[in-house]
Short mmCIF file of C-alpha atoms in Angstrom, two decimals:
data_model
loop_
_atom_site.label_atom_id
_atom_site.label_comp_id
_atom_site.label_asym_id
_atom_site.label_seq_id
_atom_site.Cartn_x
_atom_site.Cartn_y
_atom_site.Cartn_z
CA ASN A 250 -8.40 -2.47 47.08
CA ALA A 251 -6.69 -4.48 45.50
CA ALA A 252 -2.49 -4.23 43.67
CA ILE A 253 -0.63 -7.38 42.76
CA GLU A 254 2.85 -8.04 44.47
CA LEU A 255 5.25 -9.57 42.20
CA ARG A 256 7.85 -12.14 43.71
CA ARG A 257 11.72 -12.75 41.26
CA ALA A 258 11.18 -16.30 40.41
CA ALA A 259 13.74 -18.63 41.74
CA ASP A 260 15.21 -19.33 38.24
CA ALA A 261 16.23 -16.07 36.19
CA GLY A 262 14.83 -17.05 33.01
CA ASP A 263 11.25 -17.16 35.23
CA ASP A 264 7.63 -15.15 35.23
CA PRO A 265 7.44 -13.61 38.46
CA GLU A 266 4.43 -14.79 40.94
CA GLU A 267 1.95 -12.31 41.42
CA VAL A 268 0.23 -13.02 44.72
CA PRO A 269 -2.30 -10.46 45.55
CA VAL A 270 -2.45 -7.70 47.87
CA VAL A 271 -4.62 -5.70 49.83
CA LEU A 272 -4.26 -2.02 50.09
CA SER A 273 -5.52 0.04 53.20
CA HIS A 274 -6.86 3.90 53.06
CA GLU A 275 -3.91 4.97 56.21
CA GLU A 276 -2.13 7.85 55.51
CA ASN A 277 1.04 6.02 57.20
CA LYS A 278 1.28 3.27 54.78
CA PRO A 279 3.44 2.67 51.95
CA LEU A 280 2.82 4.94 49.19
CA VAL A 281 1.54 2.80 46.30
CA ALA A 282 0.02 5.61 43.83
CA LEU A 283 -1.37 5.00 39.10
CA ALA A 284 -0.80 7.15 36.91
CA PHE A 285 -3.56 6.96 34.71
CA LYS A 286 -3.34 10.21 32.09
CA LEU A 287 -0.55 11.50 30.31
CA GLU A 288 -1.03 15.29 28.99
CA ASP A 289 1.02 18.24 27.45
CA GLY A 290 0.68 21.25 29.05
CA LYS A 291 1.68 24.94 28.61
CA PHE A 292 4.59 23.16 32.48
CA GLY A 293 5.12 19.94 30.63
CA GLN A 294 4.35 16.43 31.03
CA LEU A 295 1.59 17.05 33.22
CA THR A 296 0.24 13.41 34.77
CA TYR A 297 -2.09 12.48 36.77
CA MET A 298 -2.11 10.50 39.80
CA ARG A 299 -4.55 8.75 42.01
CA VAL A 300 -3.51 7.64 45.66
CA TYR A 301 -4.81 4.34 46.61
CA GLN A 302 -2.71 3.77 50.10
CA GLY A 303 -0.75 6.41 51.74
CA LYS A 304 -0.07 9.59 51.06
CA LEU A 305 2.55 11.81 48.43
CA LYS A 306 3.98 15.03 49.20
CA LYS A 307 5.38 18.15 47.78
CA GLY A 308 9.36 17.52 46.53
CA GLU A 309 8.76 13.78 48.12
CA PHE A 310 10.74 10.55 45.80
CA MET A 311 9.00 7.82 44.68
CA TYR A 312 9.36 4.55 42.41
CA ASN A 313 8.51 4.08 39.61
CA SER A 314 7.59 -0.03 39.89
CA ARG A 315 7.59 -1.07 36.35
CA THR A 316 10.96 0.25 35.65
CA GLY A 317 12.77 0.73 38.42
CA GLN A 318 13.81 4.84 38.90
CA LYS A 319 13.66 7.02 41.36
CA VAL A 320 11.39 9.63 40.50
CA LYS A 321 11.23 13.38 42.28
CA ALA A 322 7.51 14.91 42.82
CA PRO A 323 8.53 18.81 42.50
CA ARG A 324 4.78 20.10 42.64
CA LEU A 325 1.70 18.88 43.27
CA VAL A 326 -1.29 20.65 42.03
CA GLN A 327 -5.35 19.17 41.90
CA MET A 328 -7.53 20.42 38.38
CA HIS A 329 -10.41 22.22 38.45
CA ALA A 330 -11.96 21.82 35.09
CA GLN A 331 -9.01 24.57 33.50
CA GLU A 332 -7.59 26.01 36.92
CA MET A 333 -5.48 23.99 39.10
CA THR A 334 -4.18 25.18 42.67
CA ASP A 335 -1.42 23.63 44.21
CA VAL A 336 -1.24 21.76 47.25
CA ASP A 337 1.28 20.21 49.40
CA MET A 338 -0.08 16.62 49.67
CA ILE A 339 -2.86 13.88 48.69
CA THR A 340 -3.59 11.06 50.15
CA ALA A 341 -5.79 8.18 49.24
CA GLY A 342 -8.36 8.45 47.78
CA ASP A 343 -7.42 12.03 46.16
CA ILE A 344 -6.99 12.26 42.92
CA GLY A 345 -3.91 14.66 41.61
CA ALA A 346 -1.61 15.44 39.08
CA THR A 347 2.36 16.40 39.26
CA PHE A 348 4.77 17.98 36.34
CA GLY A 349 8.44 16.79 35.02
CA LEU A 350 7.43 12.29 35.92
CA GLU A 351 8.83 10.53 33.06
CA CYS A 352 6.26 7.75 32.30
CA ALA A 353 3.81 6.25 31.01
CA SER A 354 0.55 5.85 31.08
CA GLY A 355 -1.52 3.24 33.94
CA ASP A 356 2.17 2.57 35.91
CA THR A 357 2.26 2.22 39.47
CA PHE A 358 4.89 5.00 41.87
CA VAL A 359 5.55 3.44 45.39
CA SER A 360 7.52 4.71 47.87
CA VAL A 361 9.17 1.63 48.84
CA LYS A 362 12.35 1.09 46.29
CA PRO A 363 10.81 -2.36 44.49
CA GLY A 364 13.96 -5.06 44.76
CA ASN A 365 13.47 -9.00 44.92
CA THR A 366 9.05 -8.12 44.88
CA ARG A 367 7.49 -4.81 43.68
CA VAL A 368 3.91 -3.88 44.14
CA SER A 369 1.27 -2.74 40.96
CA LEU A 370 -2.24 -1.83 40.53
CA GLU A 371 -3.88 -3.64 37.78
CA SER A 372 -3.65 -1.94 34.62
CA THR A 373 -6.71 -0.64 33.35
CA PHE A 374 -8.06 -4.26 30.54
CA VAL A 375 -6.18 -2.74 27.19
CA PRO A 376 -7.97 -4.39 23.59
CA ASP A 377 -5.79 -5.51 21.00
CA PRO A 378 -6.21 -3.06 17.63
CA VAL A 379 -8.62 -3.71 15.18
CA ILE A 380 -6.76 -1.06 12.32
CA SER A 381 -2.86 -0.68 11.29
CA LEU A 382 -1.80 2.41 9.31
CA ALA A 383 1.58 2.91 7.13
CA VAL A 384 2.64 6.91 7.78
CA ARG A 385 5.19 8.97 6.93
CA PRO A 386 6.37 12.88 7.46
CA LEU A 387 6.53 13.97 4.33
CA LYS A 388 9.57 15.26 4.38
CA LYS A 389 12.58 13.16 5.20
CA GLU A 390 14.65 15.12 7.53
CA GLN A 391 10.90 15.68 9.51
CA PHE A 392 11.32 10.81 11.14
CA SER A 393 13.66 12.22 13.58
CA GLY A 394 12.62 14.89 15.24
CA ASN A 395 9.11 16.17 15.97
CA PHE A 396 7.60 13.65 14.63
CA ALA A 397 9.65 11.10 16.21
CA LYS A 398 8.60 12.96 19.25
CA ALA A 399 4.92 13.07 18.89
CA LEU A 400 4.35 9.79 18.23
CA SER A 401 6.79 8.75 21.26
CA ARG A 402 4.02 11.31 23.21
CA PHE A 403 1.43 9.83 21.90
CA GLN A 404 2.20 6.43 22.65
CA ARG A 405 2.88 7.12 26.35
CA GLU A 406 -0.73 8.64 27.60
CA ASP A 407 -2.46 6.65 24.83
CA PRO A 408 -2.18 2.59 25.80
CA THR A 409 -4.23 2.24 22.88
CA PHE A 410 -2.44 2.84 20.63
CA ARG A 411 0.63 1.36 19.67
CA LEU A 412 3.54 1.63 17.47
CA HIS A 413 6.28 -0.48 15.45
CA SER A 414 8.62 -0.39 12.99
CA ASP A 415 7.95 -2.62 10.40
CA PRO A 416 10.83 -5.06 9.61
CA ASP A 417 10.12 -6.15 5.93
CA SER A 418 9.23 -2.99 4.45
CA LYS A 419 10.90 -0.39 6.86
CA GLU A 420 7.41 1.29 6.84
CA THR A 421 6.55 2.92 11.20
CA ILE A 422 3.07 1.66 11.74
CA ILE A 423 0.25 2.96 14.07
CA SER A 424 -2.82 0.93 15.81
CA GLY A 425 -5.40 2.24 16.96
CA MET A 426 -9.79 1.02 17.03
CA GLY A 427 -10.26 3.20 14.27
CA GLU A 428 -9.60 4.77 11.69
CA LEU A 429 -11.08 7.54 13.53
CA HIS A 430 -8.78 7.32 16.47
CA LEU A 431 -6.19 7.37 13.94
CA GLU A 432 -6.88 9.74 12.15
CA VAL A 433 -6.96 12.50 15.32
CA TYR A 434 -4.00 11.55 15.80
CA VAL A 435 -2.03 12.02 12.43
CA GLU A 436 -4.04 15.32 12.59
CA ARG A 437 -2.71 16.85 16.19
CA ILE A 438 0.49 16.15 14.65
CA LYS A 439 0.07 18.03 11.67
CA ARG A 440 -1.33 20.84 14.30
CA GLU A 441 0.93 20.16 17.30
CA TYR A 442 4.26 20.09 15.35
CA GLY A 443 4.10 21.01 12.05
CA VAL A 444 4.33 17.61 10.52
CA GLU A 445 2.72 16.98 7.10
CA CYS A 446 2.12 13.12 7.11
CA GLU A 447 1.41 10.45 4.50
CA VAL A 448 -0.08 8.42 5.36
CA GLY A 449 -1.46 4.11 3.62
CA GLN A 450 -2.32 0.76 3.95
CA PRO A 451 0.81 -0.61 5.70
CA ARG A 452 2.51 -3.23 2.87
CA VAL A 453 1.67 -7.51 3.16
CA SER A 454 5.24 -9.01 4.04
CA TYR A 455 5.24 -11.21 0.93
CA ARG A 456 7.43 -13.88 0.29
CA GLU A 457 9.22 -15.51 -2.44
CA SER A 458 9.68 -19.53 -3.17
CA ILE A 459 10.20 -22.01 -5.14
CA SER A 460 8.55 -25.57 -6.33
CA THR A 461 11.28 -27.44 -7.47
CA ARG A 462 14.35 -28.73 -7.69
CA ALA A 463 17.54 -27.02 -10.29
CA GLU A 464 19.92 -27.14 -11.11
CA PHE A 465 23.34 -24.54 -11.95
CA GLU A 466 26.68 -24.30 -13.12
CA TYR A 467 28.05 -21.23 -13.77
CA LEU A 468 32.10 -20.38 -13.67
CA HIS A 469 33.22 -16.35 -13.34
CA LYS A 470 36.21 -15.53 -14.61
CA LYS A 471 37.41 -11.90 -14.22
CA GLN A 472 40.88 -10.64 -15.93
CA SER A 473 42.64 -6.98 -15.42
CA GLY A 474 45.84 -7.01 -15.41
CA GLY A 475 47.01 -8.17 -12.50
CA SER A 476 45.06 -11.46 -10.07
CA GLY A 477 42.47 -11.15 -11.72
CA GLN A 478 38.49 -13.61 -10.32
CA PHE A 479 38.51 -16.62 -10.87
CA GLY A 480 35.79 -19.08 -8.82
CA GLY A 481 32.97 -22.36 -10.49
CA ILE A 482 29.89 -23.83 -8.47
CA THR A 483 27.93 -26.38 -9.62
CA GLY A 484 24.83 -27.80 -8.12
CA TYR A 485 21.13 -27.42 -7.49
CA ILE A 486 18.24 -25.35 -5.73
CA GLU A 487 15.35 -27.20 -4.35
CA PRO A 488 12.42 -26.81 -1.76
CA HIS A 489 13.57 -27.02 1.95
CA SER A 490 10.91 -29.18 4.03
CA GLY A 491 11.01 -30.46 7.87
CA ALA A 492 11.55 -28.22 10.89
CA ASP A 493 13.15 -25.22 9.90
CA ALA A 494 11.23 -24.80 6.32
CA LEU A 495 10.88 -21.12 6.50
CA SER A 496 14.53 -20.84 5.90
CA ASN A 497 17.42 -21.40 3.52
CA VAL A 498 19.53 -23.49 4.07
CA PHE A 499 23.29 -25.00 2.42
CA VAL A 500 24.90 -27.36 2.14
CA ASN A 501 28.30 -28.29 1.00
CA ASN A 502 28.26 -32.05 -1.37
CA VAL A 503 31.51 -31.29 -2.54
CA ILE A 504 34.36 -34.22 -2.43
CA GLY A 505 37.90 -33.20 -2.57
CA ASN A 506 39.13 -30.74 -2.61
CA VAL A 507 38.09 -28.57 -5.49
CA ILE A 508 37.41 -25.93 -4.46
CA PRO A 509 38.76 -24.66 -1.01
CA PRO A 510 37.71 -25.60 2.32
CA GLN A 511 38.08 -21.82 2.99
CA PHE A 512 36.00 -20.05 0.16
CA PHE A 513 31.83 -22.35 1.63
CA ALA A 514 31.52 -19.51 4.07
CA ALA A 515 31.87 -17.47 0.37
CA ILE A 516 29.20 -19.07 -1.14
CA GLU A 517 26.81 -19.71 1.25
CA LYS A 518 27.41 -15.54 1.85
CA GLY A 519 26.77 -14.73 -2.15
CA PHE A 520 23.09 -17.07 -1.74
CA LEU A 521 21.90 -15.44 1.03
CA ALA A 522 22.62 -12.13 -0.37
CA ALA A 523 20.56 -13.24 -3.37
CA ALA A 524 17.93 -15.09 -1.02
CA ALA A 525 16.91 -11.20 0.36
CA GLU A 526 15.61 -10.17 -2.45
CA GLY A 527 12.67 -12.02 -5.59
CA PRO A 528 13.39 -11.11 -8.92
CA ILE A 529 9.38 -11.42 -8.68
CA SER A 530 7.97 -8.77 -6.24
CA GLY A 531 11.27 -8.10 -4.33
CA HIS A 532 10.43 -10.35 -1.11
CA PRO A 533 12.71 -12.24 0.48
CA ILE A 534 12.62 -15.74 -0.77
CA GLN A 535 12.11 -18.71 2.11
CA GLY A 536 11.91 -21.98 2.34
CA VAL A 537 15.52 -23.19 -0.80
CA ARG A 538 18.23 -25.43 0.01
CA PHE A 539 20.89 -24.78 -2.60
CA VAL A 540 23.03 -28.08 -2.89
CA VAL A 541 26.85 -27.39 -3.93
CA VAL A 542 27.80 -31.29 -5.35
CA ASP A 543 31.21 -28.91 -7.78
CA GLY A 544 33.36 -26.69 -9.08
CA ARG A 545 36.42 -24.94 -9.88
CA SER A 546 38.86 -22.49 -8.87
CA HIS A 547 42.45 -20.92 -9.62
CA ALA A 548 45.55 -20.96 -7.90
CA VAL A 549 45.81 -17.60 -7.52
CA ASP A 550 42.43 -16.35 -9.07
CA SER A 551 40.05 -18.17 -6.89
CA ASN A 552 39.46 -16.16 -3.51
CA GLU A 553 36.10 -14.80 -1.51
CA ILE A 554 35.01 -12.19 -3.91
CA ALA A 555 34.77 -14.53 -7.45
CA PHE A 556 33.39 -17.40 -5.07
CA ARG A 557 30.65 -14.57 -3.20
CA THR A 558 29.37 -13.53 -7.26
CA ALA A 559 30.02 -17.49 -8.57
CA ALA A 560 26.80 -18.33 -5.51
CA ILE A 561 25.05 -15.22 -6.48
CA GLN A 562 25.14 -15.37 -10.17
CA ALA A 563 24.01 -19.08 -10.10
CA PHE A 564 20.88 -18.40 -7.26
CA ARG A 565 19.86 -15.45 -10.66
CA LEU A 566 20.27 -17.86 -13.23
CA ALA A 567 18.67 -21.55 -11.35
CA TYR A 568 15.94 -19.83 -9.82
CA PRO A 569 12.92 -18.75 -12.49
CA SER A 570 13.70 -22.54 -13.53
CA ALA A 571 12.81 -23.82 -10.65
CA ALA A 572 8.31 -22.82 -10.68
CA PRO A 573 9.56 -20.24 -8.52
CA ARG A 574 5.57 -18.46 -6.94
CA VAL A 575 5.22 -16.15 -4.77
CA LEU A 576 3.17 -16.73 -1.31
CA GLU A 577 1.50 -14.44 1.04
CA PRO A 578 0.69 -14.14 5.09
CA ILE A 579 -3.44 -15.74 5.88
CA MET A 580 -4.19 -15.04 8.93
CA THR A 581 -7.19 -17.11 10.87
CA VAL A 582 -9.99 -15.02 11.40
CA VAL A 583 -12.85 -15.14 14.39
CA ALA A 584 -15.63 -12.48 13.83
CA THR A 585 -18.64 -12.89 16.76
CA VAL A 586 -22.10 -10.38 15.23
CA PRO A 587 -25.69 -11.01 15.74
CA ILE A 588 -26.92 -14.60 14.29
CA GLU A 589 -29.37 -11.75 12.37
CA PHE A 590 -25.97 -10.60 10.50
CA GLN A 591 -24.77 -13.79 9.91
CA GLY A 592 -24.94 -14.36 6.36
CA ALA A 593 -24.52 -11.04 5.18
CA VAL A 594 -21.11 -11.12 7.10
CA THR A 595 -20.07 -14.69 5.81
CA GLY A 596 -20.51 -13.33 1.97
CA ALA A 597 -18.38 -9.96 2.63
CA LEU A 598 -15.84 -13.03 4.59
CA ALA A 599 -15.74 -14.97 1.14
CA ARG A 600 -15.64 -11.83 -1.57
CA ARG A 601 -12.22 -10.58 0.45
CA ARG A 602 -11.27 -14.55 -1.06
CA GLY A 603 -12.13 -16.25 2.07
CA VAL A 604 -12.40 -19.81 3.45
CA ILE A 605 -14.75 -19.92 6.36
CA THR A 606 -14.06 -22.70 8.39
CA GLY A 607 -16.41 -22.49 10.72
CA SER A 608 -19.84 -21.44 12.38
CA GLU A 609 -21.24 -21.50 15.30
CA ALA A 610 -23.79 -20.06 17.79
CA VAL A 611 -22.48 -19.24 20.43
CA LEU A 612 -23.92 -19.66 24.81
CA GLY A 613 -26.54 -18.00 25.40
CA GLY A 614 -27.40 -17.65 22.12
CA GLY A 615 -28.04 -14.13 19.37
CA SER A 616 -24.50 -14.23 18.37
CA ALA A 617 -22.73 -16.22 15.83
CA GLU A 618 -18.99 -17.48 15.77
CA ILE A 619 -17.41 -17.37 12.08
CA GLU A 620 -13.74 -18.59 11.57
CA ALA A 621 -12.21 -18.17 8.09
CA GLU A 622 -8.65 -18.25 6.81
CA VAL A 623 -8.68 -15.27 5.04
CA PRO A 624 -5.28 -13.34 2.92
CA LEU A 625 -4.00 -10.20 4.77
CA ALA A 626 -4.13 -7.87 1.92
CA GLU A 627 -7.51 -7.92 1.99
CA MET A 628 -8.27 -7.12 5.66
CA PHE A 629 -7.19 -3.51 5.54
CA GLY A 630 -10.42 -1.88 6.27
CA TYR A 631 -12.72 -5.02 7.67
CA ALA A 632 -13.20 -3.31 10.43
CA THR A 633 -15.08 -0.60 9.19
CA GLU A 634 -17.37 -3.11 6.85
CA LEU A 635 -18.05 -4.52 9.93
CA ARG A 636 -19.19 -2.27 12.17
CA SER A 637 -21.65 -1.18 8.19
CA LEU A 638 -22.59 -4.87 8.44
CA THR A 639 -23.75 -5.22 11.90
CA GLN A 640 -25.04 -1.38 12.90
CA GLY A 641 -21.95 -1.45 14.77
CA LYS A 642 -21.88 -5.08 16.88
CA GLY A 643 -19.60 -7.09 15.36
CA GLU A 644 -15.98 -7.27 16.65
CA PHE A 645 -13.33 -9.73 14.83
CA GLY A 646 -9.45 -10.51 16.08
CA MET A 647 -7.30 -12.36 13.47
CA GLU A 648 -3.21 -13.86 13.78
CA PHE A 649 -1.22 -15.00 11.34
CA LEU A 650 -1.58 -19.10 10.15
CA GLU A 651 0.99 -19.20 7.99
CA ARG A 652 2.21 -18.52 3.99
CA ARG A 653 0.34 -19.76 1.17
CA PRO A 654 1.16 -19.24 -3.01
CA VAL A 655 -0.61 -16.23 -3.95
CA PRO A 656 -3.42 -16.74 -6.86
CA GLY A 657 -1.64 -16.49 -10.78
CA ASN A 658 -3.30 -13.09 -11.60
CA VAL A 659 -1.81 -11.77 -7.33
CA GLN A 660 1.69 -12.61 -8.40
CA LYS A 661 0.65 -11.04 -12.57
CA GLU A 662 -0.62 -7.87 -10.47
CA LEU A 663 2.73 -8.28 -8.37
CA ALA A 664 5.16 -9.12 -10.31
CA GLU A 665 4.55 -5.86 -13.08
CA LYS A 666 4.29 -3.48 -9.79
CA TYR A 667 7.72 -4.61 -8.64
CA ALA A 668 9.25 -4.56 -12.60
CA GLN A 669 7.57 -0.65 -12.89
CA ASN A 670 8.70 0.15 -9.66
CA LYS A 671 12.58 -0.47 -10.86
CA LEU A 672 12.25 0.82 -13.56
CA GLU A 673 11.34 4.51 -12.12
CA GLY A 674 13.81 3.77 -9.25
CA GLY A 675 16.19 3.91 -12.04
CA ALA A 676 15.10 6.01 -14.08
CA ALA A 677 15.26 8.25 -11.17
CA ALA A 678 19.22 7.44 -10.77
#
């Protein structure tokens, strides 16, 4: 049996050094045990453990090597099918179970408190998920209750079940090894926790940008009896290039004090607020330089609100004249398939608006590796299609490459859908 000793690096920012350690089956050695399965039972969470070195006694304290937390094994049992037998101790080579441990599948438990060095058993290989679904409870009030408890529990039990929240769409995304895998968990949420869920494809994180320069000049003036609002700005927007081309940049090219210096922060905030939601698809705008070259102010009525509002309206007026476009994420897809299915798989990728960038035989023969650049929006359901095309023998992986403009018909569809959603939202309000 082998484990890894993680030694803290000299520099805090560096990764710890990994040193292989040979374990012994002797009982007098320090405890090293692996939690390899979690299960919810009538007495709470049941943690299955295998002891690789030393021994674990009932009521004994131990440390979670990953978190450093000190925990107690209040009860030890050995399982025989559905029956459990209480035991006082499990030794090296034994498989047992205990209750009440807060841990995740694959955690290592040791008897020596982790310090500058900690021992960790090598966890089993966990492949990357191949399919994702957006899931939410039908009743919003259940989101922070049983729904969250179920997802947290499933994530601890199953290393191949992944969970994250999309920062753009605010959706809860679950990922796993196949459609059936995720369908089982959705059914368990309903059966075990009483939460009906709505399941759908994750929303694609589109972006908007501009293609050319457009001028703007806007004066915000409002008078309502007391002190009013007065702020005017003149300038232009243009595509931003360079190392940080994906960000939005505010540039102050005003000469003199036609705009008091304290209001430039408000102008920048207004610009960034306007860029947070594009008028075509509702997605954030990126890659824009907002340049102010002139402006107007009033000694009494000018304030931050006036200049912030002026920046928002100026951007919205100039944006349609700057040839706006919607950008979609493009993924690099690598599919490994038996050679006899190469033509079918290549054709399927092309139908998904994919561009084949390479194809070669895998060393050893019998398989081919196909590389393509495919829009993420076209990749939903591809895992199922690939298995169908290759009799279950094909596999693929993908990673983000860049964002590119969508075809005109797709941009039109996105614009119509966004306009419809705004109309329905306004009607509901």
